[in-house]
Tab-separated table of C-alpha atoms and ligand atoms in Angstrom:
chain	number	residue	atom	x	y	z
J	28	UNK	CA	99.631	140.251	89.061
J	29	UNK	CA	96.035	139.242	88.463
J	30	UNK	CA	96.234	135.268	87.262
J	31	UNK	CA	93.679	132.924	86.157
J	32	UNK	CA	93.523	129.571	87.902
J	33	UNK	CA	93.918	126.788	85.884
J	34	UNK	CA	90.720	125.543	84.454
J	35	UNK	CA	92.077	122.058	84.016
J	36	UNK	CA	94.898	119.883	83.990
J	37	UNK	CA	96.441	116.716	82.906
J	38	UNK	CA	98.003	114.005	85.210
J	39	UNK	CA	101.155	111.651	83.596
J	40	UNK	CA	101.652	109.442	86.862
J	41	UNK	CA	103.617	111.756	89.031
J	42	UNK	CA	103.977	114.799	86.428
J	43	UNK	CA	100.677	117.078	86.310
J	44	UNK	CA	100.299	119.725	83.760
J	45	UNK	CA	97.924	122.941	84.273
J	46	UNK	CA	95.997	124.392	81.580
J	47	UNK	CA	96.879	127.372	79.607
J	48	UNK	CA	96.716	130.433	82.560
J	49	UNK	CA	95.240	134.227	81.479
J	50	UNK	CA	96.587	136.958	82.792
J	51	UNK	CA	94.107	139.766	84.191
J	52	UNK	CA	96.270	142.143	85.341
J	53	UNK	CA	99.960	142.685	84.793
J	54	UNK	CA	100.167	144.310	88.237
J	55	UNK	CA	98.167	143.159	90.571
J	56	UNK	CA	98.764	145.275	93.463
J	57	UNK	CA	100.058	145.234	97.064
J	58	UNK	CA	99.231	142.380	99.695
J	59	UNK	CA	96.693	143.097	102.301
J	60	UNK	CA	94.793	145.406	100.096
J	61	UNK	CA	90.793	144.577	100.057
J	62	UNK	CA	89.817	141.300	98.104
J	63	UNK	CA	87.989	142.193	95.016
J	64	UNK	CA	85.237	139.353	94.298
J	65	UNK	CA	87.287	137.595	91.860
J	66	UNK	CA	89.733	136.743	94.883
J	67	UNK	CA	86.569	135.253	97.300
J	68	UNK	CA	85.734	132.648	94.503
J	69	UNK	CA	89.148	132.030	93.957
J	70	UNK	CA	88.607	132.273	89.543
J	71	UNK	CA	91.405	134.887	89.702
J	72	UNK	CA	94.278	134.633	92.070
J	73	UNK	CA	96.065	137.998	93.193
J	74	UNK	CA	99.907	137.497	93.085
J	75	UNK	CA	100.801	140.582	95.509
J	76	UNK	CA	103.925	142.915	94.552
J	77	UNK	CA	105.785	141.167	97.487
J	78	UNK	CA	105.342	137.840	96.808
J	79	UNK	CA	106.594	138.139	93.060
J	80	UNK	CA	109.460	140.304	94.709
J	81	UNK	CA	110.466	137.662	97.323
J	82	UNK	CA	110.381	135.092	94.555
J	83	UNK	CA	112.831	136.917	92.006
J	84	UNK	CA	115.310	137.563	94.585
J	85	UNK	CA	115.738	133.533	94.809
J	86	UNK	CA	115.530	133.557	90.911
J	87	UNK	CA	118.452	133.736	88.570
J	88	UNK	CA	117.950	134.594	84.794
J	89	UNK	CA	119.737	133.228	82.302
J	90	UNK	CA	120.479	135.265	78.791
J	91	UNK	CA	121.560	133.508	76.167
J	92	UNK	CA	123.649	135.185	73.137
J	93	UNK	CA	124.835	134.315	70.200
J	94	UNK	CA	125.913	137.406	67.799
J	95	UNK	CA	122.838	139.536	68.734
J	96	UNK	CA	122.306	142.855	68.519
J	97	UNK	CA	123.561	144.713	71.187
J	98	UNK	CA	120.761	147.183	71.188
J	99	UNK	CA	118.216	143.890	71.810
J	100	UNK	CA	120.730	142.081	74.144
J	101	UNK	CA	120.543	145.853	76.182
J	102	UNK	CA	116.486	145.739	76.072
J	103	UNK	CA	116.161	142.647	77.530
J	104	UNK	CA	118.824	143.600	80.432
J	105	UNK	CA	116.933	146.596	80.914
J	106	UNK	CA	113.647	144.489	81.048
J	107	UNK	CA	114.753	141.881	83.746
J	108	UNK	CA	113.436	142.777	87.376
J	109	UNK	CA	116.028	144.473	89.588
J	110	UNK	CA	115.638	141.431	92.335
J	111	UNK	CA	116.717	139.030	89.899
J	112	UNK	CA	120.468	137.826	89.086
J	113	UNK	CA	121.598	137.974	85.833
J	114	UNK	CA	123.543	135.625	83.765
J	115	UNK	CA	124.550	136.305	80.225
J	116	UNK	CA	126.171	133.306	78.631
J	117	UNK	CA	127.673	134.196	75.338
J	118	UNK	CA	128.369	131.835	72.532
J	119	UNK	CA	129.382	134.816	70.162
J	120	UNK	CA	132.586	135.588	68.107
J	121	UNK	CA	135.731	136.193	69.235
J	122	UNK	CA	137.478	135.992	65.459
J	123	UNK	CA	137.798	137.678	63.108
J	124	UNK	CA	136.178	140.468	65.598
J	125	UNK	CA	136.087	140.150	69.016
J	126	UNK	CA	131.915	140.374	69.725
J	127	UNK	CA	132.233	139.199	72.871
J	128	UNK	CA	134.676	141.371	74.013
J	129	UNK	CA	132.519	144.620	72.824
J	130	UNK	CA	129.573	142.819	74.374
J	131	UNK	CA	131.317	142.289	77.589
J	132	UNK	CA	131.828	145.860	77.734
J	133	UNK	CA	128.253	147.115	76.412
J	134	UNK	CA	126.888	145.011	79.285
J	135	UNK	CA	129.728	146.517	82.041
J	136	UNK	CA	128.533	149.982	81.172
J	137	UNK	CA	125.301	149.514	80.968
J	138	UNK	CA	125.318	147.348	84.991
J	139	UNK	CA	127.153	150.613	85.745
J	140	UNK	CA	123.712	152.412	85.435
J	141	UNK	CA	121.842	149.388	87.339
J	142	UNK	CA	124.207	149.296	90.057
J	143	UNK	CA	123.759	145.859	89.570
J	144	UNK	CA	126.410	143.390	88.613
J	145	UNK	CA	125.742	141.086	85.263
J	146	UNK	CA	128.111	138.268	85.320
J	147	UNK	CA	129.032	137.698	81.590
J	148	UNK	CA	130.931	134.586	80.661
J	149	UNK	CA	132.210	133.393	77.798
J	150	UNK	CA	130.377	129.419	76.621
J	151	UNK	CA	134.005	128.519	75.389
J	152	UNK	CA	135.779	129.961	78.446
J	153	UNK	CA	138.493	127.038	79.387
J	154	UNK	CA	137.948	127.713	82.963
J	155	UNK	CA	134.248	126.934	82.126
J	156	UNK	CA	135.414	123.887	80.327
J	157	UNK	CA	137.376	122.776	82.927
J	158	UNK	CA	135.014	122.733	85.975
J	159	UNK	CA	132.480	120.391	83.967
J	160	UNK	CA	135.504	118.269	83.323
J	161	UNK	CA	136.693	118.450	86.929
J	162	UNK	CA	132.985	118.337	88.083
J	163	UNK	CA	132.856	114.670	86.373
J	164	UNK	CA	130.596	115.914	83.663
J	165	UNK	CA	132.338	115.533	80.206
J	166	UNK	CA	129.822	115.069	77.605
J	167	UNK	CA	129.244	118.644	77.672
J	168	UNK	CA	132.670	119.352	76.351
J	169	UNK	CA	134.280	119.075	72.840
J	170	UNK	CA	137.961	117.675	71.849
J	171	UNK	CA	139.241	121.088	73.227
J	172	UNK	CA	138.022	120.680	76.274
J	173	UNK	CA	135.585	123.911	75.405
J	174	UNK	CA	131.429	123.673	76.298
J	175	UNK	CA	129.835	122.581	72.942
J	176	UNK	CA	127.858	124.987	70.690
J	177	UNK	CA	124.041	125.143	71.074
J	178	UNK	CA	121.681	127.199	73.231
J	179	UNK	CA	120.933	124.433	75.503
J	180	UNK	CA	124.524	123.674	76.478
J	181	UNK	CA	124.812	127.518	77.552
J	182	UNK	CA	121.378	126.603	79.470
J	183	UNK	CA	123.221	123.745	81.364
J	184	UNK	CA	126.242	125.990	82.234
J	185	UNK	CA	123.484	128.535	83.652
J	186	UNK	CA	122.196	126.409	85.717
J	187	UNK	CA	125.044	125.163	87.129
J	188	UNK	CA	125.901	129.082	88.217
J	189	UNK	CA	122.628	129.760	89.676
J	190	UNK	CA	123.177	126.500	91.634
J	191	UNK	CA	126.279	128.140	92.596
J	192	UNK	CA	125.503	131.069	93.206
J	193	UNK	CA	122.480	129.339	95.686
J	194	UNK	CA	119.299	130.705	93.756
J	195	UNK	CA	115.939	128.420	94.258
J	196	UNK	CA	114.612	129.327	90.611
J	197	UNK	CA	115.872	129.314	86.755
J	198	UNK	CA	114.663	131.592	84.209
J	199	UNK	CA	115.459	131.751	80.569
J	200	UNK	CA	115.123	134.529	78.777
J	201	UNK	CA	116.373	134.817	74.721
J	202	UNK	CA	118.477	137.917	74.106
J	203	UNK	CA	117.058	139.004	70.768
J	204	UNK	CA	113.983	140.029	71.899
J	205	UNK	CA	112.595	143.309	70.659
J	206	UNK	CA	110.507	144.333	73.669
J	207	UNK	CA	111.869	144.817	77.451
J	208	UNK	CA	108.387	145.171	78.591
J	209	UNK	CA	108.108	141.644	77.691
J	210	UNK	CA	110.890	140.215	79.115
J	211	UNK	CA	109.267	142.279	82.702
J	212	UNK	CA	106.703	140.436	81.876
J	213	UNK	CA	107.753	136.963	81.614
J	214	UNK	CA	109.771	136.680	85.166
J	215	UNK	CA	106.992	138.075	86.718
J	216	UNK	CA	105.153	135.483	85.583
J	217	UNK	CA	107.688	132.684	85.891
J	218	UNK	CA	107.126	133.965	89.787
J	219	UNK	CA	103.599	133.761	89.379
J	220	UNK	CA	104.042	130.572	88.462
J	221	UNK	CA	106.348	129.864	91.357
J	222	UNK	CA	103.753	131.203	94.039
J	223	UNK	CA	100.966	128.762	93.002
J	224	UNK	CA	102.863	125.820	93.133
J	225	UNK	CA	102.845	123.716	95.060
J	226	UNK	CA	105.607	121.406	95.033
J	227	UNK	CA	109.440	122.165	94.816
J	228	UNK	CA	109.689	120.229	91.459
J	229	UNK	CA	108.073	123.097	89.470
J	230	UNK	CA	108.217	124.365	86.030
J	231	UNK	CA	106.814	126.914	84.595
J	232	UNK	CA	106.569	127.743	80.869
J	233	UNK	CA	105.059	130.606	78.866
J	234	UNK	CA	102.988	131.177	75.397
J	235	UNK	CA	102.474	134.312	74.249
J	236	UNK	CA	99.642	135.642	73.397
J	237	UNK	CA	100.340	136.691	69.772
J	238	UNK	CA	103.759	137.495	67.753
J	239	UNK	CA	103.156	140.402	64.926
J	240	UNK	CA	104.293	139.841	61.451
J	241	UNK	CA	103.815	142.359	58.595
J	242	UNK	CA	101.068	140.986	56.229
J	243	UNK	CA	100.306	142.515	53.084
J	244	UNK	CA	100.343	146.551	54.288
J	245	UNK	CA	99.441	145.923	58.246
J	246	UNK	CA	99.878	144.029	61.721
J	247	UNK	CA	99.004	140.746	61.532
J	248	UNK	CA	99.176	139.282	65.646
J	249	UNK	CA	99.546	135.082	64.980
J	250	UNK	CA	98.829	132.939	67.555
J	251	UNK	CA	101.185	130.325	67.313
J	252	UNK	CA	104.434	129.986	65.967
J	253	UNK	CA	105.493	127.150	63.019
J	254	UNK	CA	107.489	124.796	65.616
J	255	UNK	CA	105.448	125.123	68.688
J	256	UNK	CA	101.981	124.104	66.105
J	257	UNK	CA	103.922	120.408	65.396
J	258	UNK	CA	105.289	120.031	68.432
J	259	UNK	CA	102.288	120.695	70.605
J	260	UNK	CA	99.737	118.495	68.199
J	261	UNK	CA	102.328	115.543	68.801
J	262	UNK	CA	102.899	116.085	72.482
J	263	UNK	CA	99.116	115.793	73.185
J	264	UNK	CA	98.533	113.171	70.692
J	265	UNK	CA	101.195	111.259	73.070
J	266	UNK	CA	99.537	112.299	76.304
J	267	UNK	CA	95.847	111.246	74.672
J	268	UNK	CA	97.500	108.164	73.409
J	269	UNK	CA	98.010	106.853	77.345
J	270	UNK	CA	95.222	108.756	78.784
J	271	UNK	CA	92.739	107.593	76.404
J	272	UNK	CA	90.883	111.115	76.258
J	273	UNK	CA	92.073	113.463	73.843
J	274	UNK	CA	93.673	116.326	75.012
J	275	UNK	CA	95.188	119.841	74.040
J	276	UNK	CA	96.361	120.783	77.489
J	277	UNK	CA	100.043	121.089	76.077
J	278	UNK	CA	100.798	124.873	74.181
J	279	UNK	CA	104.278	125.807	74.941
J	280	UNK	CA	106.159	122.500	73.684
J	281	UNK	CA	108.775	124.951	72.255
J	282	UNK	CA	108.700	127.559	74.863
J	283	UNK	CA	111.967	129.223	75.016
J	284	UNK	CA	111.042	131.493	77.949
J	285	UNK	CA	110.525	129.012	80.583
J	286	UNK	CA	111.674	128.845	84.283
J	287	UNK	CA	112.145	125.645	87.190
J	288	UNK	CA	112.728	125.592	90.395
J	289	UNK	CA	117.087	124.338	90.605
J	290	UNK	CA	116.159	121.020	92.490
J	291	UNK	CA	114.159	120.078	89.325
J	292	UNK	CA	116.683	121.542	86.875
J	293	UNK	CA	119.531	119.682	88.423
J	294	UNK	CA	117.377	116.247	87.614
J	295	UNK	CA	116.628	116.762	84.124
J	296	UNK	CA	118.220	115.081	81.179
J	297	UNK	CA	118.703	118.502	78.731
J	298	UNK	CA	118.930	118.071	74.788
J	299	UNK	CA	121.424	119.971	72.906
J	300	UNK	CA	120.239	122.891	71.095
J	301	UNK	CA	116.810	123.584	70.143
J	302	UNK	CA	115.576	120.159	71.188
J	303	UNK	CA	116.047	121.516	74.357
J	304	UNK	CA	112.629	122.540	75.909
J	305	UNK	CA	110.741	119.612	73.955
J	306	UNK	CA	112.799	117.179	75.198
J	307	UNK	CA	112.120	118.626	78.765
J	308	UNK	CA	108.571	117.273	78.553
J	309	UNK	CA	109.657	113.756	77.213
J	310	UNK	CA	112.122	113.748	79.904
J	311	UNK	CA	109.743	114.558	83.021
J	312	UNK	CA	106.691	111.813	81.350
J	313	UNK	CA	109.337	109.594	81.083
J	314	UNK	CA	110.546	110.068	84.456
J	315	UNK	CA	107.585	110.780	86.323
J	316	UNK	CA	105.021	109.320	84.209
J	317	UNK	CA	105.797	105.605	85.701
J	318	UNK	CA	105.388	104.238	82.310
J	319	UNK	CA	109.312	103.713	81.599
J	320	UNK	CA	109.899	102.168	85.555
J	321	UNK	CA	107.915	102.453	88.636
J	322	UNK	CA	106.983	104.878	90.023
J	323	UNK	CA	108.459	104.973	94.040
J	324	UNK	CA	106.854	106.787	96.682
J	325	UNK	CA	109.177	109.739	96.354
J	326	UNK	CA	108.642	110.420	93.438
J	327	UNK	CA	105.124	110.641	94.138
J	328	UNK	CA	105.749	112.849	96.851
J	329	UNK	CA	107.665	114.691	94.798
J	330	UNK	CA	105.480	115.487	92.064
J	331	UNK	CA	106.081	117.783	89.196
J	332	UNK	CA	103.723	120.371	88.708
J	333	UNK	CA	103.932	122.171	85.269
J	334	UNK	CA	102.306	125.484	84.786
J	335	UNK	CA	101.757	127.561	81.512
J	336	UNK	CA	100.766	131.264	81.453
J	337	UNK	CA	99.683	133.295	78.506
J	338	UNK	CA	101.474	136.596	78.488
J	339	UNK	CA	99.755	139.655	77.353
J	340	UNK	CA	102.569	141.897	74.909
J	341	UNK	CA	103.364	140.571	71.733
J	342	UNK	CA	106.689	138.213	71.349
J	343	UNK	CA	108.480	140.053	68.639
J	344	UNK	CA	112.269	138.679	68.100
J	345	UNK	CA	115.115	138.300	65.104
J	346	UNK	CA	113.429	136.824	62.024
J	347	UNK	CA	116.396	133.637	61.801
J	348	UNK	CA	114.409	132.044	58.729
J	349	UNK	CA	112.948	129.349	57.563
J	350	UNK	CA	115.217	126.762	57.875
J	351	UNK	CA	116.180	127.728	61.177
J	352	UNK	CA	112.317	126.908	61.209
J	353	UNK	CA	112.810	123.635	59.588
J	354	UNK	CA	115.955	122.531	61.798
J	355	UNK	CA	113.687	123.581	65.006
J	356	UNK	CA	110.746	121.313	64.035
J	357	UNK	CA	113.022	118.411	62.699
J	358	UNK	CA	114.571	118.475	66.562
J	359	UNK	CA	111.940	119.129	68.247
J	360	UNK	CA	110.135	115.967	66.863
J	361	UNK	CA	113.119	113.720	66.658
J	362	UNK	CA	113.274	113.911	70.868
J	363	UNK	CA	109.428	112.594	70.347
J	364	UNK	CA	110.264	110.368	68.028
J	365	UNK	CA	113.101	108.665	69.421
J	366	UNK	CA	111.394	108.510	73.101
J	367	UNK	CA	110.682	104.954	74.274
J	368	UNK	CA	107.361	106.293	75.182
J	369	UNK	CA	106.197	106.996	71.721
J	370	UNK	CA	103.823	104.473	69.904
J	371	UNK	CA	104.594	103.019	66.327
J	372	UNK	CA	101.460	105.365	65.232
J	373	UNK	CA	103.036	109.044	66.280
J	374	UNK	CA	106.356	107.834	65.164
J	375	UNK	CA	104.394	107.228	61.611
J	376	UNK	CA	102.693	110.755	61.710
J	377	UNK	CA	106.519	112.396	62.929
J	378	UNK	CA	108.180	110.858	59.983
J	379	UNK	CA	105.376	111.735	57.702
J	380	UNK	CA	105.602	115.336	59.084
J	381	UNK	CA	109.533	116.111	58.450
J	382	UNK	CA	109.606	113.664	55.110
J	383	UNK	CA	106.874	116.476	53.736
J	384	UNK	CA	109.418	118.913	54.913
J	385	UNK	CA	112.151	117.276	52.777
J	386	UNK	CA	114.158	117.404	56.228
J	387	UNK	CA	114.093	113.387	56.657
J	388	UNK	CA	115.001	111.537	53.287
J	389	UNK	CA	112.376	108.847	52.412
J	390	UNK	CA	113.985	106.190	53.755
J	391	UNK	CA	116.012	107.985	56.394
J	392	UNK	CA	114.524	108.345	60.188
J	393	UNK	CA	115.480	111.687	62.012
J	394	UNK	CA	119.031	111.839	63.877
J	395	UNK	CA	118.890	111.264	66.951
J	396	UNK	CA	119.802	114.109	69.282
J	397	UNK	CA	122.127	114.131	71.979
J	398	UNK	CA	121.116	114.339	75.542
J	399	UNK	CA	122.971	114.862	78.550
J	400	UNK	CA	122.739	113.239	82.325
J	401	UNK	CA	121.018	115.120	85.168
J	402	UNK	CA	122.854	117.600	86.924
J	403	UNK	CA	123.138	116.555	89.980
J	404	UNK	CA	125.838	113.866	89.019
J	405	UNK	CA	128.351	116.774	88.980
J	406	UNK	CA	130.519	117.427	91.843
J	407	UNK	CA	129.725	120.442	93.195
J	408	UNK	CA	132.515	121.396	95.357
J	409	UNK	CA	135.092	120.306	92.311
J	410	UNK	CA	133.173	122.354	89.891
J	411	UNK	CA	133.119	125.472	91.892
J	412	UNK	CA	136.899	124.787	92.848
J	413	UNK	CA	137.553	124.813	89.438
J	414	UNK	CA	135.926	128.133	88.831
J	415	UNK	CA	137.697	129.737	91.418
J	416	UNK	CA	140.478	131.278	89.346
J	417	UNK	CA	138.348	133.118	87.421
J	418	UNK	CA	138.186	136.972	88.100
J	419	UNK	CA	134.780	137.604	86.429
J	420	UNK	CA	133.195	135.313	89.186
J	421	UNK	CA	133.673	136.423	92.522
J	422	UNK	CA	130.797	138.123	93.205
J	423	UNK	CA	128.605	134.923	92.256
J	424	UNK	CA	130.779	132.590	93.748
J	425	UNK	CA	130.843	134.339	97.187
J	426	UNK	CA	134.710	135.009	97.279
L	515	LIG	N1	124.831	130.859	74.759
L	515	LIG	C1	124.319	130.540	73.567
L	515	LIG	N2	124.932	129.570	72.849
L	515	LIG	N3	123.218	131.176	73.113
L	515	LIG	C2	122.725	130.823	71.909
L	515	LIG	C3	123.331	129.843	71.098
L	515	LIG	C4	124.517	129.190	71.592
L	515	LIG	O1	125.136	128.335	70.964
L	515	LIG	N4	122.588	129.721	69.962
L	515	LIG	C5	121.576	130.617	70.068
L	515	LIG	N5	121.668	131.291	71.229
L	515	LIG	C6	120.774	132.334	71.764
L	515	LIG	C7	120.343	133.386	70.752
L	515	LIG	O2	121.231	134.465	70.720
L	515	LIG	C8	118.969	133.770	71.297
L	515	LIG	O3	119.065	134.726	72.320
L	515	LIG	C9	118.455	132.487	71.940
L	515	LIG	O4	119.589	131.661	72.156
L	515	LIG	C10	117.437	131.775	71.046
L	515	LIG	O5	118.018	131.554	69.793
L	515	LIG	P1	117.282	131.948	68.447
L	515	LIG	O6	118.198	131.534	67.353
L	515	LIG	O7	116.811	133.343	68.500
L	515	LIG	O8	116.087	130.926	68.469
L	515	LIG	P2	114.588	131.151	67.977
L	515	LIG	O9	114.134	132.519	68.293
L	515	LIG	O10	114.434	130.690	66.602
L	515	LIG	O11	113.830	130.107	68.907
L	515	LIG	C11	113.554	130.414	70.246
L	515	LIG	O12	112.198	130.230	70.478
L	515	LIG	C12	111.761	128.884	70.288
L	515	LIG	C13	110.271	128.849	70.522
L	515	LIG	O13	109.609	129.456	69.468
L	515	LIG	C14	114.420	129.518	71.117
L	515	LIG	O14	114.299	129.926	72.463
L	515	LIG	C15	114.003	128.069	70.993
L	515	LIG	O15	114.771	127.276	71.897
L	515	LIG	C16	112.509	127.955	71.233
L	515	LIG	O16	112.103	126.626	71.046
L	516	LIG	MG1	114.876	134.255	68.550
C-alpha cells in the first residue's frame, strides 16, 4: 500500500488526531524493492506486503449481523484477508424462522472453502450472557441475563473474544456491505494505519471516498453521508472551541469501519448502538484531553494517536432509511451533547439541529444514551471460564 502522510494533525492533551490520509496505491508492493522518490521525501509512505501481512495476523475482525442478506454477509467474508480472524456476532432471528441457524450454516460451508474457521456466535447466547455476568460486567446484560440489542454491544462482546483469543488489533467491519473488494480494502488499511503508529493506544478510522446513489437516470458518487456531515461539523466545532483555531481535522465521526489496537479497546467507555463510534471520540478527549482531570505522566506516555484514511472503492451498503438516518444523528449528537466537555454554545446548535429534525420536542433535550465501563474491569480468567462449555469456541479459546 502506497499512503499519504498526514499533512496535519490536531493535539487534545494526550489524544492527537492525523489528518484525513490518501491512498496512492492499493498495493504497494514487496519490502526491499527500490525506493521510488516519493519514499526519499517521505510525502508517500510504502506499507510493504509483509508488514500489512504481519499486522493482520495479530488482527481480529469483527462482523456484525443483524438479518442481512446472506449473499452480502458472504461478500464481506470473502473480502476479509486470509491472515485475519474472523468473528461474526449475530443479533438476528431465531423466531418465527431460525436466521441464525441458516446463517450459521451459510458461513460453515462457505469456511469449508477458506479452510479457515469463522467463529459465529449467537449476541443472545446464555453462555455469552453468562461470562459478562461471571466476568463482573453486568450492564451489558438484560433481565434475562442475555447481551442487550444494539451493534455496539455485539462490538463489546467482540472485543472481549479477540482479547481472548490474544489478537493485538480490532477491526469492524458491517456485514451488509455490497462490495468485498472494499472490505480488502479497509483491513489493509486499518494495518496501514497500525504500521505508522506509533504508540500502542492506536485507532484507526476510515472515510470513504464516495458512496453511489442513483440520481435522476445515473451514478451520483456523494462525499459524505447525512450523519457523519452533523457529527463531524460538531466534533470540530468542540475541538476549535478549546484549541481556539478552527479546525476540520475530524471526517469519520460516524465511521463504522474502524479498528484499535485491544489495549486501547479494553479502556474505552463504548455507547450502545449507533452512538457507538461518536462517543469513542468524546470518550478518548475526555480521557486524554486533561480537560475533565489531569493529565498523569502515563497517560502522556501513553498517548493516543488517531489516524483516518480515505479509501479508494465506493461504500455501497443496505439503504435502512431515513429514520434510521434520523435515529443515527439524534445519537450521535446526544453523546456530544451530554459530554461534560461540551460548552452551553454547541449544546445550543445540537438542540437546534435535532429540534429541526422533529427528533427532540421543543422543550425536550435528547435522551441520554447509555454507556458502559472500560473493559478491562472484567475478569478475564472468569469470563473465559465461563465460556468454556461452549462447543463453538474451542478453536478461539485454545482448548
Ligand atoms: N451483532 C449485531 N447486533 N449487529 C447489528 C445489530 C445488533 O443489534 N444491529 C445492527 N447490526 C449490524 C448490521 O447488520 C450491519 O452489519 C451493521 O451492524 C451496521 O448496521 P446498519 O443498520 O447497516 O447501520 P448503517 O449502515 O446505517 O450505519 C453504519 O454506518 C454508520 C456510518 O455511516 C454503522 O456502522 C454505524 O454504526 C455507522 O455510524
Ligand atoms: Mg449499513
Amino acid at each position: 500500500m502506497r499512503i499519504e502522510t498526514p499533512r496535519e494533525f490536531e493535539r487534545f492533551g494526550a489524544m492527537l488526531v492525523y489528518g484525513l490520509q490518501k491512498i496512492y496505491q492499493l498495493d504497494g508492493g514487496l519490502a526491499g524493492v527500490a525506493a521510488s522518490p516519493q519514499n526519499g521525501d517521505r510525502v508517500i509512505q510504502q506499507i510493504p506486503y509483509e508488514q500489512l501481512h504481519e499486522i493482520e495476523k495479530q488482527m481480529a475482525i469483527i462482523v456484525p449481523v443483524r438479518n442481512e442478506r446472506l449473499k452480502l454477509v458472504q461478500g464481506v467474508l470473502c473480502g476479509i484477508p486470509n491472515p485475519c480472524l474472523t468473528i461474526v456476532i449475530s443479533n438476528s432471528q431465531r423466531t418465527p424462522i431460525d436466521r441464525f441457524a441458516i446463517e450459521q450454516d451459510s458461513i460453515a460451508n462457505f469456511s469449508r472453502f477458506l479452510q479457515n474457521d469463522i467463529v459465529v456466535i449467537h449476541q443472545k447466547d446464555p453462555l455469552l450472557g453468562n461470562a459478562f455476568a461471571k466476568g463482573g460486567y453486568p450492564e451489558i446484560i438484560d433481565d434475562s441475563n442475555r447481551v442487550r440489542d444494539g451493534k455496539a454491544e455485539g462490538m463489546i462482546a467482540g472485543i472481549m473474544l479477540a482479547k481472548l483469543a490474544g489478537k493485538k488489533y480490532v477491526g469492524f467491519i458491517d456485514s451488509d456491505n455490497y462490495f468485498p473488494g472494499a472490505v480488502l480494502e479497509y483491513i489493509h488499511e486499518f494495518a496501514a494505519g497500525f504500521a505508522t503508529s506509533k504508540s500502542k493506544n492506536t485507532m484507526v478510522r476510515i472515510a470513504w471516498h464516495s458512496k453511489p446513489k442513483v440520481l435522476e437516470s445515473g451514478l451520483y458518487f456523494a462525499k459524505w453521508g447525512r450523519a457523519s456531515t452533523h457529527t463531524n461539523r460538531v466534533l470540530n466545532d468542540l475541538l476549535s472551541h478549546y484549541s481556539g483555531f478552527e479546525t476540520e481535522i475530524m471526517k469519520t465521526g460516524n465511521a463504522g469501519e474502524h479498528a484499535l489496537s485491544v489495549d486501547l479497546a479494553m479502556q474505552m467507555c463504548f455507547a450502545s448502538g449507533y452512538a457507538v463510534e461518536t462517543q469513542q471520540i468524546i470518550a478518548l478527549m475526555e480521557r486524554f484531553g486533561g480537560v475533565i482531570g489531569d493529565l498523569d505522566a502515563r497517560i502522556i506516555r501513553d498517548r493516543v494517536e488517531v489516524y483516518q484514511i480515505e479509501s479508494r472503492n465506493p461504500h455501497l451498503h443496505e439503504v435502512k432509511g431515513d429514520d434510521h438516518v434520523d435515529d443515527m444523528i439524534q445519537s450521535s449528537l446526544s453523546v456530544i451533547y451530554h459530554s461534560a466537555l461540551t460548552p452551553e454554545r454547541i449544546k445550543t446548535d445540537i438542540l437546534e439541529t435535532l429540534r429541526s429534525k422533529g427528533t427532540v420536542g421543543p422543550r425536550q433535550e435528547p435522551p441520554q444514551q447509555q454507556t458502559y465501563p472500560p473493559l478491562a474491569r472484567i475478569k478475564l480468567r472468569s469470563f473465559k471460564a465461563a465460556l468454556k462449555k461452549h462447543d463453538r469456541l474451542n478453536t478461539l479459546l485454545g482448548a
